[in-house]
mmCIF file of C-alpha atoms in Angstrom:
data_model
loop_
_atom_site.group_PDB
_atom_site.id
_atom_site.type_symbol
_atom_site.label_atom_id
_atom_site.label_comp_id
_atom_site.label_asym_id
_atom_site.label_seq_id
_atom_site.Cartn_x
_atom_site.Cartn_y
_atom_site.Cartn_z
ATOM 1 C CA UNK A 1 -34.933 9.276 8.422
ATOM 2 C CA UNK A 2 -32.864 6.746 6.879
ATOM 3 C CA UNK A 3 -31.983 3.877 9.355
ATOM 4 C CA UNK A 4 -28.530 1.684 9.289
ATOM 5 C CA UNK A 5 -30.520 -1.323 8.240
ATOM 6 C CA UNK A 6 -31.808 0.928 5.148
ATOM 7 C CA UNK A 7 -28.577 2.214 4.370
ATOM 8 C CA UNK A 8 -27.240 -1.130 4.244
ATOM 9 C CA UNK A 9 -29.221 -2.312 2.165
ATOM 10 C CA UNK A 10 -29.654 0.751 -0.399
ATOM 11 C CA UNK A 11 -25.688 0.227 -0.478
ATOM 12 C CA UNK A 12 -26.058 -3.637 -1.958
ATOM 13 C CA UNK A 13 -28.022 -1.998 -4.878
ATOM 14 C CA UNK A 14 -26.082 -1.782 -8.139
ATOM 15 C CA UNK A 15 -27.278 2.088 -8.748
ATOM 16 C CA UNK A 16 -25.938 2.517 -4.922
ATOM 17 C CA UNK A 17 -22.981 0.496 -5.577
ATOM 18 C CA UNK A 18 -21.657 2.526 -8.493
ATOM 19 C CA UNK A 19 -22.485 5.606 -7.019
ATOM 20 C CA UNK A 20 -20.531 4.923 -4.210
ATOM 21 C CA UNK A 21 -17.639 4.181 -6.534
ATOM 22 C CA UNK A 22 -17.812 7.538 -8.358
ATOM 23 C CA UNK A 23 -17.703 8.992 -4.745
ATOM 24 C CA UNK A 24 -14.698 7.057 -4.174
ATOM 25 C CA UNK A 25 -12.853 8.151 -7.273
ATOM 26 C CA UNK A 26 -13.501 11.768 -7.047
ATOM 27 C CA UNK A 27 -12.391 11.697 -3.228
ATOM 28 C CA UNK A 28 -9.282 10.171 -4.446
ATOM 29 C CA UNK A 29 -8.965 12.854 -7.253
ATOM 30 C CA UNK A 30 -9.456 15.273 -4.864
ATOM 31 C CA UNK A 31 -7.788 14.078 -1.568
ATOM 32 C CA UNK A 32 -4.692 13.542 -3.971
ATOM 33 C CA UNK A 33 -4.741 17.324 -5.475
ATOM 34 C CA UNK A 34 -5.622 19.145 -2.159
ATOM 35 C CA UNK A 35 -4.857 16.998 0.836
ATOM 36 C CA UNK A 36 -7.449 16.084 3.668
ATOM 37 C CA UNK A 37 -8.186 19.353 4.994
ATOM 38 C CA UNK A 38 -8.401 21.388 2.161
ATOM 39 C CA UNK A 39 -11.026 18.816 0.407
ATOM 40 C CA UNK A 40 -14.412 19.748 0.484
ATOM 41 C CA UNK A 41 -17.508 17.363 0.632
ATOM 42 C CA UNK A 42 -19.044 19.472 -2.323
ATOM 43 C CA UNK A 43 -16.308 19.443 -4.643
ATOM 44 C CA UNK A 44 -15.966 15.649 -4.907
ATOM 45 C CA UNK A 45 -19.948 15.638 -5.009
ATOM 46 C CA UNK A 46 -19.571 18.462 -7.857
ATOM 47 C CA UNK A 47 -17.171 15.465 -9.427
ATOM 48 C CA UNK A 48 -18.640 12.422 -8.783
ATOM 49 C CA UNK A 49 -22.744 13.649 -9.525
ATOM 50 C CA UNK A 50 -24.857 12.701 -6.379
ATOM 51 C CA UNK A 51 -25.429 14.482 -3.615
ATOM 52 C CA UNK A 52 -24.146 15.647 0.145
ATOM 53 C CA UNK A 53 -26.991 13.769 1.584
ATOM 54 C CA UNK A 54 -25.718 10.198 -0.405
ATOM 55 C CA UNK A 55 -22.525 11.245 0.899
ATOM 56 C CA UNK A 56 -23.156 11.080 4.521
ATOM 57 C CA UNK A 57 -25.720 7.926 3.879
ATOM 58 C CA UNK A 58 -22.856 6.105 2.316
ATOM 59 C CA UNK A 59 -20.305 6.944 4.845
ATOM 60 C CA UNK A 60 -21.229 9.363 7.071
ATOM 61 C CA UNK A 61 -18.530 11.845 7.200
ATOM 62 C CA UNK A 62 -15.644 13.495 4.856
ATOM 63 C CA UNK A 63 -13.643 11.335 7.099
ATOM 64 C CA UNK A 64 -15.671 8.072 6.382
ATOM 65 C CA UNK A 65 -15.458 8.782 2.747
ATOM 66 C CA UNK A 66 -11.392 9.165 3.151
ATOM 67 C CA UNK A 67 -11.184 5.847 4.985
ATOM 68 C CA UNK A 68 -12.849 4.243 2.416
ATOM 69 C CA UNK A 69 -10.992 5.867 -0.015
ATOM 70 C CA UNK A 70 -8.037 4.917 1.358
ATOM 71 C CA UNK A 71 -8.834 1.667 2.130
ATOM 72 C CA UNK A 72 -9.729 0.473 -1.329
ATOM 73 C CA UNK A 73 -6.804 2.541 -3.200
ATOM 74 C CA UNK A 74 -4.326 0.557 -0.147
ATOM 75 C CA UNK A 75 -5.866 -2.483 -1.113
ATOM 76 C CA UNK A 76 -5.670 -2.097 -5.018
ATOM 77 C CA UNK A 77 -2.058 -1.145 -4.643
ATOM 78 C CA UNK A 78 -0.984 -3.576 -2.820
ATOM 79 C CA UNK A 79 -2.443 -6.373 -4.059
ATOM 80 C CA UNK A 80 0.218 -8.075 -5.615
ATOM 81 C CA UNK A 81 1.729 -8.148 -2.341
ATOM 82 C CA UNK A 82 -0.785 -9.125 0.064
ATOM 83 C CA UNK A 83 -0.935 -12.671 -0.391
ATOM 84 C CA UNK A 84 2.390 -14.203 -2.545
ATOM 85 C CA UNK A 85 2.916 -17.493 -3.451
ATOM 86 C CA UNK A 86 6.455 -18.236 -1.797
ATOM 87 C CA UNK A 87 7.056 -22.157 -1.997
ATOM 88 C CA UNK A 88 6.895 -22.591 -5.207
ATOM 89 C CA UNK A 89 10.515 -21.791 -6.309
ATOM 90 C CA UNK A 90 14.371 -21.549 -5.037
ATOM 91 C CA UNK A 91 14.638 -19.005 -2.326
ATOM 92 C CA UNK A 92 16.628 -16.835 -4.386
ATOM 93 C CA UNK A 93 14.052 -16.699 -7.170
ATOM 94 C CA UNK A 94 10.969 -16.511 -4.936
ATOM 95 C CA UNK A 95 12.911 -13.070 -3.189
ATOM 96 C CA UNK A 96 13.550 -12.039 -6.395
ATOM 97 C CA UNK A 97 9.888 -11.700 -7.389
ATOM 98 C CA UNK A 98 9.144 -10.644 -4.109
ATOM 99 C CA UNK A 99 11.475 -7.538 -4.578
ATOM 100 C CA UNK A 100 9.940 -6.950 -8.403
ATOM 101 C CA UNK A 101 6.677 -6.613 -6.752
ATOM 102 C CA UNK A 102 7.733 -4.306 -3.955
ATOM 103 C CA UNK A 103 9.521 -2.275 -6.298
ATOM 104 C CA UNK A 104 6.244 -1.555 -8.778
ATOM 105 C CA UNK A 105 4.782 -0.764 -5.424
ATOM 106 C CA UNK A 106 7.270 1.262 -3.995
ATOM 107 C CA UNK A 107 7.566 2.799 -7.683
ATOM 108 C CA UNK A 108 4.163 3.540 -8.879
ATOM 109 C CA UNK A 109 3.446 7.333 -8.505
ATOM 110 C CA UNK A 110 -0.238 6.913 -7.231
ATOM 111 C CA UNK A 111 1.382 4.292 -4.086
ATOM 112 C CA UNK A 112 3.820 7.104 -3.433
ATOM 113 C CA UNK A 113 1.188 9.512 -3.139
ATOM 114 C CA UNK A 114 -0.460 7.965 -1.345
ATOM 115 C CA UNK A 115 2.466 7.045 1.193
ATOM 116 C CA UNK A 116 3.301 11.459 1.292
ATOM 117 C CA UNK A 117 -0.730 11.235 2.428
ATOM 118 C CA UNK A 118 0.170 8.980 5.005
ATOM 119 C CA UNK A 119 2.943 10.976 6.305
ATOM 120 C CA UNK A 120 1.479 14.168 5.960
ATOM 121 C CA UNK A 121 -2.267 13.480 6.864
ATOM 122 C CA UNK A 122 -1.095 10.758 9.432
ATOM 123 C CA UNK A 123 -0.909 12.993 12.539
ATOM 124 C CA UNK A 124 -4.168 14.682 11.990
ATOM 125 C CA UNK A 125 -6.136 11.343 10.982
ATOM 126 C CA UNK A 126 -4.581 8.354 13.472
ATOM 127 C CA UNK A 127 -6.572 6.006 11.997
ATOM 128 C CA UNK A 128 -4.604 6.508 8.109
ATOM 129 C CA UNK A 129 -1.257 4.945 9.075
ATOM 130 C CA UNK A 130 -3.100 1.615 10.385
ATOM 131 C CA UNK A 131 -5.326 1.322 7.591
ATOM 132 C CA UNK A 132 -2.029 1.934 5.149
ATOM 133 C CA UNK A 133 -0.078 -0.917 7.134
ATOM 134 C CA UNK A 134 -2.676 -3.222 7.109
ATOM 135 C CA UNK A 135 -4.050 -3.375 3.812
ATOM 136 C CA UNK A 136 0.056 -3.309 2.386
ATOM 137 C CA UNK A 137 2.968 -3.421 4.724
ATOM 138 C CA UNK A 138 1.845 -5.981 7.029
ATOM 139 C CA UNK A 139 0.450 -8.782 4.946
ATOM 140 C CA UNK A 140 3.669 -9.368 2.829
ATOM 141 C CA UNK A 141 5.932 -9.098 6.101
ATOM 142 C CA UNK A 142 3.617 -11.950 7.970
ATOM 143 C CA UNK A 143 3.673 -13.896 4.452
ATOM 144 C CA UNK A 144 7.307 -13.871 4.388
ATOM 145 C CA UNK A 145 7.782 -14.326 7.916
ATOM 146 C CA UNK A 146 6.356 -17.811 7.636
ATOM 147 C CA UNK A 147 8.007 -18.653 4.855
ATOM 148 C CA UNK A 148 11.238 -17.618 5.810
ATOM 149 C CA UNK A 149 10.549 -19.036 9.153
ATOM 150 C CA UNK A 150 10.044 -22.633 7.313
ATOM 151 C CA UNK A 151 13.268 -22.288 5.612
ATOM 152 C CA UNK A 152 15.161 -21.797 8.945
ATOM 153 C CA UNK A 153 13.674 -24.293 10.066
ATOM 154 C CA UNK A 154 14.763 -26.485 7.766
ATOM 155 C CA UNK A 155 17.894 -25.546 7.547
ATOM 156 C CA UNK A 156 17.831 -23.621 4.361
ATOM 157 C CA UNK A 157 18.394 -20.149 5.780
ATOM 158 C CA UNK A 158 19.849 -18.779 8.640
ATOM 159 C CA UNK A 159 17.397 -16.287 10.288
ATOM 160 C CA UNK A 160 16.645 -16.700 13.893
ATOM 161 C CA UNK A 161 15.173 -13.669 14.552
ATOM 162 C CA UNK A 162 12.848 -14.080 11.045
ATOM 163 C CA UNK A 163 10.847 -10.482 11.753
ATOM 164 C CA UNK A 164 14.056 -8.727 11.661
ATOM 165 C CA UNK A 165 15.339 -10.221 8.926
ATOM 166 C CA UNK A 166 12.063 -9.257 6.982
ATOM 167 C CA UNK A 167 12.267 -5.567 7.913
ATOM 168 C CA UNK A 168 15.890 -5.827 6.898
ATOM 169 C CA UNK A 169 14.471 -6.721 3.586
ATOM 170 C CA UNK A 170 12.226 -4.342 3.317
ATOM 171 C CA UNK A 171 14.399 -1.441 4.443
ATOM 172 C CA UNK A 172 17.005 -1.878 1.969
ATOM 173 C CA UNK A 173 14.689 -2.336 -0.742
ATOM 174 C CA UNK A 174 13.269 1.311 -0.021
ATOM 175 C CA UNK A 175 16.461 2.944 0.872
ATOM 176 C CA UNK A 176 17.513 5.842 -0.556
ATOM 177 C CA UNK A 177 15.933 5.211 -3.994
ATOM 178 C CA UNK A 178 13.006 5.219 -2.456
ATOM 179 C CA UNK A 179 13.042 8.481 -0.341
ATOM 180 C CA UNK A 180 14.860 10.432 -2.967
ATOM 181 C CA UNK A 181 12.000 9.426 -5.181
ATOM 182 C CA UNK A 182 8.922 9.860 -3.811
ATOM 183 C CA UNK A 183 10.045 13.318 -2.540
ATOM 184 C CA UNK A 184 10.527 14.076 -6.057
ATOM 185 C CA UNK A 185 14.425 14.683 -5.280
ATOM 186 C CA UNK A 186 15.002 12.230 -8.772
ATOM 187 C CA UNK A 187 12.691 10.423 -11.481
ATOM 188 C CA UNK A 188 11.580 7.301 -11.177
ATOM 189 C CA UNK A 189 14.421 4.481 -12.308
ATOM 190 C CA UNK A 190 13.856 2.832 -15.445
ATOM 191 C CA UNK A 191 14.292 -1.388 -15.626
ATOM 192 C CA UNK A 192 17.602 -1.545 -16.089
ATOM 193 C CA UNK A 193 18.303 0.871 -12.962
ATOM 194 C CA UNK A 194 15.475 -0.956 -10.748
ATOM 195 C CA UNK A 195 16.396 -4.603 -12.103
ATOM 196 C CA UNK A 196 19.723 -3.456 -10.581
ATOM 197 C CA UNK A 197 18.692 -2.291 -7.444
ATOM 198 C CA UNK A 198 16.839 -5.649 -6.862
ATOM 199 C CA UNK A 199 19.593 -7.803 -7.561
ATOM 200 C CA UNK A 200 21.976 -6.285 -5.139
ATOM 201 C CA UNK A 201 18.919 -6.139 -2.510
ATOM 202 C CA UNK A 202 18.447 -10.043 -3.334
ATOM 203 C CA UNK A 203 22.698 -10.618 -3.294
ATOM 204 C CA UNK A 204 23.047 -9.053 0.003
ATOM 205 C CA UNK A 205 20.372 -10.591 1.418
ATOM 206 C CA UNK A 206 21.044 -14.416 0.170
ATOM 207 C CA UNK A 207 24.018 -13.713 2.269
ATOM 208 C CA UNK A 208 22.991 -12.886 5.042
ATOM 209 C CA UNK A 209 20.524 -15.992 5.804
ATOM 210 C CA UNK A 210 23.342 -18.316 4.372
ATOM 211 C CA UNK A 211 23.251 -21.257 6.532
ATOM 212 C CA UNK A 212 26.149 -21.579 9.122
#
């Protein structure tokens, strides 16, 4: 019987290492086609090579393989986001990039599948929405809580309550493009059309921290 200790250690191995990468890929292929409870262990073992055994040595259930799944696809995703330089320029500017990043985010089909995931799977699998939040959501909304948090206190903005503000941001930034597009309601908006959107995000929200 394999112990933890043995496990943990076969999993440092480069031959364990990439096979537990091929797991993760095909469990995204096929958590993505068919959902979480319509996947089958021995599909994504039929995809990825391996074997059921390696499977639950690696992480232990179909539902340790989808939190790892999802955590790494979360993290990839989000990336950009989770740790932004935001003192480096004008406030206006440093938004604006801000919102350019959120956008690819909010726009790329593979973070939108994910999110239906999240909001279909979510009820059945608590643990999906925290792991989402955590690895994207959250980490931007602290960053730019302390930096906009800096700038009222210096008198550059005006936002006393700084976490609504931030959600304020957020929110408009999904909006209805958002929703209309990752329920497939319209196609995904070219530059011009999302360059757009983020300027009038960026415009409405410049005035509403305008100093007093």
């Amino acid at each position: 019987m394999t112990t933890p200790t043995d496990a943990d250690a076969a999993d440092h191995t480069p031959r364990m290492a990439a096979r537990r990468q091929a797991m993760i890929n095909a469990a995204a292929a096929i958590f993505f086609e068919h959902g979480f409870e319509r996947a089958s262990l021995s599909a994504i073992v039929r995809r990825s090579g391996g074997s059921l055994s390696t499977v639950y040595q690696l992480f232990g259930s179909k539902e340790g393989l989808f939190e790892a799944m999802i955590t790494q696809r979360c993290a990839e995703i989000m990336e950009p986001l989770t740790a932004p330089s935001l003192s480096d320029q004008c406030p206006r500017q440093t938004l604006t990039r801000i919102a350019r990043g959120l956008m690819g985010v909010l726009m790329d089909p593979e973070a939108q599948g994910l999110w239906r995931m999240v909001m279909g799977e979510g009820g059945k699998f608590p643990r999906l929405p925290e792991i989402y939040f955590r690895c994207g959501p959250d980490p931007l909304q602290a960053a730019m809580i302390r930096y906009l948090g800096d700038l009222h206190g210096r008198g550059i903005v005006h936002c006393p309550d700084v976490a609504a503000v931030v959600n304020a941001f957020c929110g408009m930034m999904q909006s209805d493009l958002f929703y209309r597009t990752v329920t497939g309601m319209r196609p995904i908006p070219d530059t011009v059309e999302a360059e757009r959107h983020i300027a009038k995000v960026v415009d409405l929200f410049m005035r509403m921290v305008a100093p007093r």
